[in-house]
């Protein structure tokens, strides 16, 4: 049987909560607000399926460039290419 090359392939551990973190996420993460120009870390929350980005960008740091509805556009550098992701706040962490 051929291997699958879908967007969620090889994500067994990336898209899995630890046993003590299972269930719904804290609601304050989903309503967090960010300013344009703020640095954020991308961290997929497995319990929130909507507003995710491609798992290959997990762990990257980017800059908020705008808002699109309830989501934010985040600019990251992938190699030498500038890319823009649309991400819900549940998958973002503020850089300290």
PDB file of N, CA and C in Angstrom:
ATOM      1  N   UNK A   1       0.843  -1.173   0.000  1.00  0.00           N
ATOM      2  CA  UNK A   1       0.000   0.000   0.000  1.00  0.00           C
ATOM      3  C   UNK A   1       0.897   1.248   0.000  1.00  0.00           C
ATOM      4  N   UNK A   2       0.626   2.223  -0.860  1.00  0.00           N
ATOM      5  CA  UNK A   2       1.475   3.416  -0.926  1.00  0.00           C
ATOM      6  C   UNK A   2       1.286   4.323   0.291  1.00  0.00           C
ATOM      7  N   UNK A   3       2.341   5.074   0.592  1.00  0.00           N
ATOM      8  CA  UNK A   3       2.259   6.008   1.708  1.00  0.00           C
ATOM      9  C   UNK A   3       1.358   7.178   1.350  1.00  0.00           C
ATOM     10  N   UNK A   4       0.711   7.732   2.368  1.00  0.00           N
ATOM     11  CA  UNK A   4      -0.133   8.912   2.172  1.00  0.00           C
ATOM     12  C   UNK A   4       0.730  10.164   2.335  1.00  0.00           C
ATOM     13  N   UNK A   5       0.452  11.177   1.549  1.00  0.00           N
ATOM     14  CA  UNK A   5       1.198  12.427   1.638  1.00  0.00           C
ATOM     15  C   UNK A   5       0.277  13.589   1.967  1.00  0.00           C
ATOM     16  N   UNK A   6      -0.756  13.337   2.759  1.00  0.00           N
ATOM     17  CA  UNK A   6      -1.715  14.375   3.125  1.00  0.00           C
ATOM     18  C   UNK A   6      -1.112  15.387   4.089  1.00  0.00           C
ATOM     19  N   UNK A   7      -1.849  16.459   4.389  1.00  0.00           N
ATOM     20  CA  UNK A   7      -1.326  17.524   5.251  1.00  0.00           C
ATOM     21  C   UNK A   7      -1.112  17.098   6.701  1.00  0.00           C
ATOM     22  N   UNK A   8      -1.708  15.979   7.110  1.00  0.00           N
ATOM     23  CA  UNK A   8      -1.519  15.538   8.493  1.00  0.00           C
ATOM     24  C   UNK A   8      -0.638  14.297   8.597  1.00  0.00           C
ATOM     25  N   UNK A   9       0.099  13.980   7.540  1.00  0.00           N
ATOM     26  CA  UNK A   9       0.957  12.798   7.592  1.00  0.00           C
ATOM     27  C   UNK A   9       2.154  13.067   8.508  1.00  0.00           C
ATOM     28  N   UNK A  10       2.605  12.044   9.199  1.00  0.00           N
ATOM     29  CA  UNK A  10       3.749  12.109  10.130  1.00  0.00           C
ATOM     30  C   UNK A  10       3.528  13.090  11.267  1.00  0.00           C
ATOM     31  N   UNK A  11       2.291  13.230  11.755  1.00  0.00           N
ATOM     32  CA  UNK A  11       2.015  14.174  12.837  1.00  0.00           C
ATOM     33  C   UNK A  11       1.469  13.469  14.080  1.00  0.00           C
ATOM     34  N   UNK A  12       1.802  12.209  14.244  1.00  0.00           N
ATOM     35  CA  UNK A  12       1.263  11.443  15.362  1.00  0.00           C
ATOM     36  C   UNK A  12       1.539  12.128  16.704  1.00  0.00           C
ATOM     37  N   UNK A  13       2.715  12.673  16.920  1.00  0.00           N
ATOM     38  CA  UNK A  13       3.034  13.309  18.201  1.00  0.00           C
ATOM     39  C   UNK A  13       2.735  14.799  18.209  1.00  0.00           C
ATOM     40  N   UNK A  14       2.832  15.473  17.060  1.00  0.00           N
ATOM     41  CA  UNK A  14       2.555  16.909  17.017  1.00  0.00           C
ATOM     42  C   UNK A  14       1.100  17.214  17.327  1.00  0.00           C
ATOM     43  N   UNK A  15       0.194  16.365  16.842  1.00  0.00           N
ATOM     44  CA  UNK A  15      -1.228  16.617  17.006  1.00  0.00           C
ATOM     45  C   UNK A  15      -1.832  15.745  18.095  1.00  0.00           C
ATOM     46  N   UNK A  16      -1.077  15.499  19.169  1.00  0.00           N
ATOM     47  CA  UNK A  16      -1.563  14.679  20.268  1.00  0.00           C
ATOM     48  C   UNK A  16      -1.300  15.407  21.580  1.00  0.00           C
ATOM     49  N   UNK A  17      -2.342  15.548  22.395  1.00  0.00           N
ATOM     50  CA  UNK A  17      -2.177  16.156  23.717  1.00  0.00           C
ATOM     51  C   UNK A  17      -1.530  15.161  24.667  1.00  0.00           C
ATOM     52  N   UNK A  18      -0.839  15.691  25.654  1.00  0.00           N
ATOM     53  CA  UNK A  18      -0.338  14.856  26.735  1.00  0.00           C
ATOM     54  C   UNK A  18      -1.538  14.401  27.567  1.00  0.00           C
ATOM     55  N   UNK A  19      -1.437  13.276  28.284  1.00  0.00           N
ATOM     56  CA  UNK A  19      -2.597  12.760  29.020  1.00  0.00           C
ATOM     57  C   UNK A  19      -3.243  13.765  29.972  1.00  0.00           C
ATOM     58  N   UNK A  20      -2.459  14.605  30.639  1.00  0.00           N
ATOM     59  CA  UNK A  20      -3.042  15.567  31.584  1.00  0.00           C
ATOM     60  C   UNK A  20      -3.576  16.825  30.919  1.00  0.00           C
ATOM     61  N   UNK A  21      -3.352  16.967  29.634  1.00  0.00           N
ATOM     62  CA  UNK A  21      -3.834  18.148  28.915  1.00  0.00           C
ATOM     63  C   UNK A  21      -4.999  17.823  27.990  1.00  0.00           C
ATOM     64  N   UNK A  22      -5.544  16.624  28.095  1.00  0.00           N
ATOM     65  CA  UNK A  22      -6.639  16.223  27.208  1.00  0.00           C
ATOM     66  C   UNK A  22      -7.914  16.972  27.550  1.00  0.00           C
ATOM     67  N   UNK A  23      -8.840  16.986  26.590  1.00  0.00           N
ATOM     68  CA  UNK A  23     -10.114  17.671  26.787  1.00  0.00           C
ATOM     69  C   UNK A  23     -10.069  19.047  26.154  1.00  0.00           C
ATOM     70  N   UNK A  24     -11.001  19.901  26.558  1.00  0.00           N
ATOM     71  CA  UNK A  24     -11.075  21.226  25.965  1.00  0.00           C
ATOM     72  C   UNK A  24      -9.965  22.117  26.495  1.00  0.00           C
ATOM     73  N   UNK A  25      -9.549  23.065  25.685  1.00  0.00           N
ATOM     74  CA  UNK A  25      -8.488  23.995  26.065  1.00  0.00           C
ATOM     75  C   UNK A  25      -9.055  25.116  26.920  1.00  0.00           C
ATOM     76  N   UNK A  26      -8.197  25.818  27.667  1.00  0.00           N
ATOM     77  CA  UNK A  26      -8.672  26.959  28.438  1.00  0.00           C
ATOM     78  C   UNK A  26      -9.236  28.031  27.495  1.00  0.00           C
ATOM     79  N   UNK A  27     -10.414  28.581  27.794  1.00  0.00           N
ATOM     80  CA  UNK A  27     -11.026  29.549  26.881  1.00  0.00           C
ATOM     81  C   UNK A  27     -10.238  30.842  26.743  1.00  0.00           C
ATOM     82  N   UNK A  28      -9.432  31.216  27.746  1.00  0.00           N
ATOM     83  CA  UNK A  28      -8.680  32.476  27.638  1.00  0.00           C
ATOM     84  C   UNK A  28      -7.652  32.435  26.513  1.00  0.00           C
ATOM     85  N   UNK A  29      -7.192  31.253  26.128  1.00  0.00           N
ATOM     86  CA  UNK A  29      -6.260  31.154  25.003  1.00  0.00           C
ATOM     87  C   UNK A  29      -6.941  31.488  23.681  1.00  0.00           C
ATOM     88  N   UNK A  30      -8.209  31.124  23.553  1.00  0.00           N
ATOM     89  CA  UNK A  30      -8.930  31.323  22.295  1.00  0.00           C
ATOM     90  C   UNK A  30      -9.350  32.777  22.085  1.00  0.00           C
ATOM     91  N   UNK A  31      -9.396  33.567  23.150  1.00  0.00           N
ATOM     92  CA  UNK A  31      -9.822  34.966  23.018  1.00  0.00           C
ATOM     93  C   UNK A  31      -8.663  35.942  23.216  1.00  0.00           C
ATOM     94  N   UNK A  32      -7.466  35.425  23.267  1.00  0.00           N
ATOM     95  CA  UNK A  32      -6.266  36.268  23.423  1.00  0.00           C
ATOM     96  C   UNK A  32      -6.171  37.244  22.249  1.00  0.00           C
ATOM     97  N   UNK A  33      -5.775  38.482  22.525  1.00  0.00           N
ATOM     98  CA  UNK A  33      -5.642  39.490  21.474  1.00  0.00           C
ATOM     99  C   UNK A  33      -4.176  39.868  21.289  1.00  0.00           C
ATOM    100  N   UNK A  34      -3.792  40.084  20.034  1.00  0.00           N
ATOM    101  CA  UNK A  34      -2.419  40.417  19.680  1.00  0.00           C
ATOM    102  C   UNK A  34      -2.408  41.703  18.869  1.00  0.00           C
ATOM    103  N   UNK A  35      -1.347  42.472  19.027  1.00  0.00           N
ATOM    104  CA  UNK A  35      -1.176  43.715  18.277  1.00  0.00           C
ATOM    105  C   UNK A  35      -0.366  43.437  17.012  1.00  0.00           C
ATOM    106  N   UNK A  36      -0.567  44.270  15.995  1.00  0.00           N
ATOM    107  CA  UNK A  36       0.226  44.162  14.767  1.00  0.00           C
ATOM    108  C   UNK A  36       1.672  44.483  15.105  1.00  0.00           C
ATOM    109  N   UNK A  37       2.598  43.661  14.618  1.00  0.00           N
ATOM    110  CA  UNK A  37       4.017  43.841  14.889  1.00  0.00           C
ATOM    111  C   UNK A  37       4.518  43.036  16.074  1.00  0.00           C
ATOM    112  N   UNK A  38       3.622  42.374  16.783  1.00  0.00           N
ATOM    113  CA  UNK A  38       4.008  41.580  17.949  1.00  0.00           C
ATOM    114  C   UNK A  38       4.578  40.235  17.505  1.00  0.00           C
ATOM    115  N   UNK A  39       5.620  39.767  18.191  1.00  0.00           N
ATOM    116  CA  UNK A  39       6.228  38.468  17.897  1.00  0.00           C
ATOM    117  C   UNK A  39       5.458  37.375  18.623  1.00  0.00           C
ATOM    118  N   UNK A  40       5.151  36.297  17.901  1.00  0.00           N
ATOM    119  CA  UNK A  40       4.397  35.180  18.467  1.00  0.00           C
ATOM    120  C   UNK A  40       5.048  33.856  18.077  1.00  0.00           C
ATOM    121  N   UNK A  41       4.867  32.859  18.932  1.00  0.00           N
ATOM    122  CA  UNK A  41       5.320  31.502  18.649  1.00  0.00           C
ATOM    123  C   UNK A  41       4.124  30.715  18.130  1.00  0.00           C
ATOM    124  N   UNK A  42       4.346  29.866  17.134  1.00  0.00           N
ATOM    125  CA  UNK A  42       3.298  29.005  16.604  1.00  0.00           C
ATOM    126  C   UNK A  42       3.340  27.677  17.356  1.00  0.00           C
ATOM    127  N   UNK A  43       2.229  27.318  17.979  1.00  0.00           N
ATOM    128  CA  UNK A  43       2.140  26.065  18.729  1.00  0.00           C
ATOM    129  C   UNK A  43       0.744  25.496  18.526  1.00  0.00           C
ATOM    130  N   UNK A  44       0.625  24.422  17.766  1.00  0.00           N
ATOM    131  CA  UNK A  44      -0.683  23.835  17.479  1.00  0.00           C
ATOM    132  C   UNK A  44      -1.306  23.305  18.765  1.00  0.00           C
ATOM    133  N   UNK A  45      -2.568  23.677  18.989  1.00  0.00           N
ATOM    134  CA  UNK A  45      -3.353  23.111  20.084  1.00  0.00           C
ATOM    135  C   UNK A  45      -4.206  21.992  19.483  1.00  0.00           C
ATOM    136  N   UNK A  46      -3.894  20.723  19.777  1.00  0.00           N
ATOM    137  CA  UNK A  46      -4.590  19.613  19.133  1.00  0.00           C
ATOM    138  C   UNK A  46      -6.085  19.567  19.417  1.00  0.00           C
ATOM    139  N   UNK A  47      -6.550  20.172  20.536  1.00  0.00           N
ATOM    140  CA  UNK A  47      -7.978  20.111  20.820  1.00  0.00           C
ATOM    141  C   UNK A  47      -8.797  21.164  20.079  1.00  0.00           C
ATOM    142  N   UNK A  48      -8.135  22.047  19.311  1.00  0.00           N
ATOM    143  CA  UNK A  48      -8.848  23.060  18.532  1.00  0.00           C
ATOM    144  C   UNK A  48      -8.575  22.791  17.053  1.00  0.00           C
ATOM    145  N   UNK A  49      -9.526  22.154  16.345  1.00  0.00           N
ATOM    146  CA  UNK A  49      -9.251  21.793  14.952  1.00  0.00           C
ATOM    147  C   UNK A  49      -9.295  22.962  13.972  1.00  0.00           C
ATOM    148  N   UNK A  50     -10.076  24.015  14.259  1.00  0.00           N
ATOM    149  CA  UNK A  50     -10.187  25.104  13.293  1.00  0.00           C
ATOM    150  C   UNK A  50      -9.091  26.139  13.498  1.00  0.00           C
ATOM    151  N   UNK A  51      -8.710  26.780  12.407  1.00  0.00           N
ATOM    152  CA  UNK A  51      -7.710  27.841  12.481  1.00  0.00           C
ATOM    153  C   UNK A  51      -6.285  27.346  12.583  1.00  0.00           C
ATOM    154  N   UNK A  52      -6.043  26.096  12.182  1.00  0.00           N
ATOM    155  CA  UNK A  52      -4.693  25.535  12.231  1.00  0.00           C
ATOM    156  C   UNK A  52      -3.910  25.912  10.985  1.00  0.00           C
ATOM    157  N   UNK A  53      -2.612  25.829  11.081  1.00  0.00           N
ATOM    158  CA  UNK A  53      -1.722  26.013   9.938  1.00  0.00           C
ATOM    159  C   UNK A  53      -1.126  24.652   9.608  1.00  0.00           C
ATOM    160  N   UNK A  54      -0.342  24.563   8.564  1.00  0.00           N
ATOM    161  CA  UNK A  54       0.275  23.289   8.205  1.00  0.00           C
ATOM    162  C   UNK A  54       1.269  22.889   9.297  1.00  0.00           C
ATOM    163  N   UNK A  55       1.264  21.629   9.728  1.00  0.00           N
ATOM    164  CA  UNK A  55       2.115  21.210  10.840  1.00  0.00           C
ATOM    165  C   UNK A  55       3.617  21.412  10.609  1.00  0.00           C
ATOM    166  N   UNK A  56       4.042  21.617   9.373  1.00  0.00           N
ATOM    167  CA  UNK A  56       5.475  21.808   9.133  1.00  0.00           C
ATOM    168  C   UNK A  56       5.964  23.114   9.757  1.00  0.00           C
ATOM    169  N   UNK A  57       5.054  24.060  10.017  1.00  0.00           N
ATOM    170  CA  UNK A  57       5.440  25.348  10.598  1.00  0.00           C
ATOM    171  C   UNK A  57       5.356  25.348  12.118  1.00  0.00           C
ATOM    172  N   UNK A  58       5.057  24.211  12.730  1.00  0.00           N
ATOM    173  CA  UNK A  58       4.929  24.137  14.187  1.00  0.00           C
ATOM    174  C   UNK A  58       6.265  24.457  14.853  1.00  0.00           C
ATOM    175  N   UNK A  59       6.221  25.311  15.867  1.00  0.00           N
ATOM    176  CA  UNK A  59       7.431  25.683  16.598  1.00  0.00           C
ATOM    177  C   UNK A  59       8.126  26.914  16.050  1.00  0.00           C
ATOM    178  N   UNK A  60       7.648  27.472  14.948  1.00  0.00           N
ATOM    179  CA  UNK A  60       8.279  28.668  14.373  1.00  0.00           C
ATOM    180  C   UNK A  60       7.855  29.915  15.141  1.00  0.00           C
ATOM    181  N   UNK A  61       8.605  30.983  14.940  1.00  0.00           N
ATOM    182  CA  UNK A  61       8.272  32.281  15.502  1.00  0.00           C
ATOM    183  C   UNK A  61       8.025  33.239  14.354  1.00  0.00           C
ATOM    184  N   UNK A  62       6.962  34.015  14.462  1.00  0.00           N
ATOM    185  CA  UNK A  62       6.616  34.953  13.406  1.00  0.00           C
ATOM    186  C   UNK A  62       6.131  36.268  13.970  1.00  0.00           C
ATOM    187  N   UNK A  63       5.686  37.128  13.075  1.00  0.00           N
ATOM    188  CA  UNK A  63       5.223  38.459  13.460  1.00  0.00           C
ATOM    189  C   UNK A  63       3.787  38.635  12.982  1.00  0.00           C
ATOM    190  N   UNK A  64       2.923  39.150  13.863  1.00  0.00           N
ATOM    191  CA  UNK A  64       1.533  39.396  13.502  1.00  0.00           C
ATOM    192  C   UNK A  64       1.499  40.577  12.538  1.00  0.00           C
ATOM    193  N   UNK A  65       0.888  40.355  11.361  1.00  0.00           N
ATOM    194  CA  UNK A  65       0.842  41.419  10.356  1.00  0.00           C
ATOM    195  C   UNK A  65      -0.553  41.982  10.162  1.00  0.00           C
ATOM    196  N   UNK A  66      -1.566  41.360  10.756  1.00  0.00           N
ATOM    197  CA  UNK A  66      -2.917  41.872  10.619  1.00  0.00           C
ATOM    198  C   UNK A  66      -3.925  40.911  11.196  1.00  0.00           C
ATOM    199  N   UNK A  67      -5.197  41.315  11.102  1.00  0.00           N
ATOM    200  CA  UNK A  67      -6.273  40.478  11.604  1.00  0.00           C
ATOM    201  C   UNK A  67      -7.220  40.172  10.454  1.00  0.00           C
ATOM    202  N   UNK A  68      -7.755  38.946  10.449  1.00  0.00           N
ATOM    203  CA  UNK A  68      -8.683  38.519   9.410  1.00  0.00           C
ATOM    204  C   UNK A  68      -9.831  37.807  10.106  1.00  0.00           C
ATOM    205  N   UNK A  69     -10.905  38.542  10.377  1.00  0.00           N
ATOM    206  CA  UNK A  69     -12.003  37.998  11.165  1.00  0.00           C
ATOM    207  C   UNK A  69     -11.535  37.809  12.594  1.00  0.00           C
ATOM    208  N   UNK A  70     -11.695  36.592  13.130  1.00  0.00           N
ATOM    209  CA  UNK A  70     -11.219  36.319  14.488  1.00  0.00           C
ATOM    210  C   UNK A  70      -9.803  35.757  14.478  1.00  0.00           C
ATOM    211  N   UNK A  71      -9.240  35.540  13.286  1.00  0.00           N
ATOM    212  CA  UNK A  71      -7.888  34.993  13.158  1.00  0.00           C
ATOM    213  C   UNK A  71      -6.881  36.112  12.899  1.00  0.00           C
ATOM    214  N   UNK A  72      -5.605  35.756  12.968  1.00  0.00           N
ATOM    215  CA  UNK A  72      -4.521  36.707  12.720  1.00  0.00           C
ATOM    216  C   UNK A  72      -3.681  36.216  11.554  1.00  0.00           C
ATOM    217  N   UNK A  73      -3.148  37.144  10.781  1.00  0.00           N
ATOM    218  CA  UNK A  73      -2.182  36.767   9.755  1.00  0.00           C
ATOM    219  C   UNK A  73      -0.802  36.907  10.372  1.00  0.00           C
ATOM    220  N   UNK A  74      -0.030  35.852  10.263  1.00  0.00           N
ATOM    221  CA  UNK A  74       1.306  35.805  10.853  1.00  0.00           C
ATOM    222  C   UNK A  74       2.306  35.605   9.730  1.00  0.00           C
ATOM    223  N   UNK A  75       3.335  36.435   9.704  1.00  0.00           N
ATOM    224  CA  UNK A  75       4.368  36.362   8.682  1.00  0.00           C
ATOM    225  C   UNK A  75       5.562  35.602   9.244  1.00  0.00           C
ATOM    226  N   UNK A  76       5.998  34.555   8.530  1.00  0.00           N
ATOM    227  CA  UNK A  76       7.174  33.790   8.938  1.00  0.00           C
ATOM    228  C   UNK A  76       8.130  33.687   7.758  1.00  0.00           C
ATOM    229  N   UNK A  77       9.351  33.296   8.041  1.00  0.00           N
ATOM    230  CA  UNK A  77      10.337  33.060   6.993  1.00  0.00           C
ATOM    231  C   UNK A  77      10.575  31.570   6.890  1.00  0.00           C
ATOM    232  N   UNK A  78      10.346  31.019   5.698  1.00  0.00           N
ATOM    233  CA  UNK A  78      10.566  29.602   5.447  1.00  0.00           C
ATOM    234  C   UNK A  78      11.767  29.505   4.506  1.00  0.00           C
ATOM    235  N   UNK A  79      12.924  29.282   5.089  1.00  0.00           N
ATOM    236  CA  UNK A  79      14.158  29.337   4.303  1.00  0.00           C
ATOM    237  C   UNK A  79      14.428  30.795   3.965  1.00  0.00           C
ATOM    238  N   UNK A  80      14.387  31.147   2.692  1.00  0.00           N
ATOM    239  CA  UNK A  80      14.562  32.543   2.303  1.00  0.00           C
ATOM    240  C   UNK A  80      13.257  33.136   1.788  1.00  0.00           C
ATOM    241  N   UNK A  81      12.152  32.386   1.928  1.00  0.00           N
ATOM    242  CA  UNK A  81      10.857  32.826   1.424  1.00  0.00           C
ATOM    243  C   UNK A  81       9.991  33.340   2.564  1.00  0.00           C
ATOM    244  N   UNK A  82       9.393  34.506   2.357  1.00  0.00           N
ATOM    245  CA  UNK A  82       8.464  35.070   3.335  1.00  0.00           C
ATOM    246  C   UNK A  82       7.086  34.451   3.091  1.00  0.00           C
ATOM    247  N   UNK A  83       6.476  33.893   4.144  1.00  0.00           N
ATOM    248  CA  UNK A  83       5.164  33.261   4.004  1.00  0.00           C
ATOM    249  C   UNK A  83       4.198  33.857   5.014  1.00  0.00           C
ATOM    250  N   UNK A  84       2.933  33.861   4.638  1.00  0.00           N
ATOM    251  CA  UNK A  84       1.884  34.415   5.489  1.00  0.00           C
ATOM    252  C   UNK A  84       0.922  33.298   5.866  1.00  0.00           C
ATOM    253  N   UNK A  85       0.644  33.140   7.164  1.00  0.00           N
ATOM    254  CA  UNK A  85      -0.260  32.110   7.657  1.00  0.00           C
ATOM    255  C   UNK A  85      -1.466  32.773   8.304  1.00  0.00           C
ATOM    256  N   UNK A  86      -2.628  32.150   8.196  1.00  0.00           N
ATOM    257  CA  UNK A  86      -3.830  32.621   8.870  1.00  0.00           C
ATOM    258  C   UNK A  86      -4.073  31.669  10.031  1.00  0.00           C
ATOM    259  N   UNK A  87      -3.973  32.196  11.259  1.00  0.00           N
ATOM    260  CA  UNK A  87      -3.960  31.357  12.457  1.00  0.00           C
ATOM    261  C   UNK A  87      -4.926  31.912  13.496  1.00  0.00           C
ATOM    262  N   UNK A  88      -5.697  31.023  14.121  1.00  0.00           N
ATOM    263  CA  UNK A  88      -6.562  31.429  15.232  1.00  0.00           C
ATOM    264  C   UNK A  88      -5.698  31.599  16.484  1.00  0.00           C
ATOM    265  N   UNK A  89      -6.135  32.450  17.425  1.00  0.00           N
ATOM    266  CA  UNK A  89      -5.319  32.741  18.612  1.00  0.00           C
ATOM    267  C   UNK A  89      -5.041  31.526  19.507  1.00  0.00           C
ATOM    268  N   UNK A  90      -5.848  30.466  19.416  1.00  0.00           N
ATOM    269  CA  UNK A  90      -5.610  29.275  20.239  1.00  0.00           C
ATOM    270  C   UNK A  90      -4.279  28.626  19.912  1.00  0.00           C
ATOM    271  N   UNK A  91      -3.750  28.875  18.712  1.00  0.00           N
ATOM    272  CA  UNK A  91      -2.495  28.252  18.271  1.00  0.00           C
ATOM    273  C   UNK A  91      -1.309  29.204  18.347  1.00  0.00           C
ATOM    274  N   UNK A  92      -1.481  30.341  19.015  1.00  0.00           N
ATOM    275  CA  UNK A  92      -0.403  31.329  19.136  1.00  0.00           C
ATOM    276  C   UNK A  92      -0.009  31.511  20.592  1.00  0.00           C
ATOM    277  N   UNK A  93       1.265  31.783  20.839  1.00  0.00           N
ATOM    278  CA  UNK A  93       1.770  32.109  22.176  1.00  0.00           C
ATOM    279  C   UNK A  93       2.608  33.367  22.054  1.00  0.00           C
ATOM    280  N   UNK A  94       2.392  34.303  22.953  1.00  0.00           N
ATOM    281  CA  UNK A  94       3.127  35.562  22.929  1.00  0.00           C
ATOM    282  C   UNK A  94       4.583  35.317  23.302  1.00  0.00           C
ATOM    283  N   UNK A  95       5.500  35.964  22.582  1.00  0.00           N
ATOM    284  CA  UNK A  95       6.923  35.842  22.892  1.00  0.00           C
ATOM    285  C   UNK A  95       7.246  36.779  24.039  1.00  0.00           C
ATOM    286  N   UNK A  96       7.902  36.257  25.063  1.00  0.00           N
ATOM    287  CA  UNK A  96       8.251  37.088  26.233  1.00  0.00           C
ATOM    288  C   UNK A  96       9.517  37.863  26.011  1.00  0.00           C
TER     289      UNK A  96
END
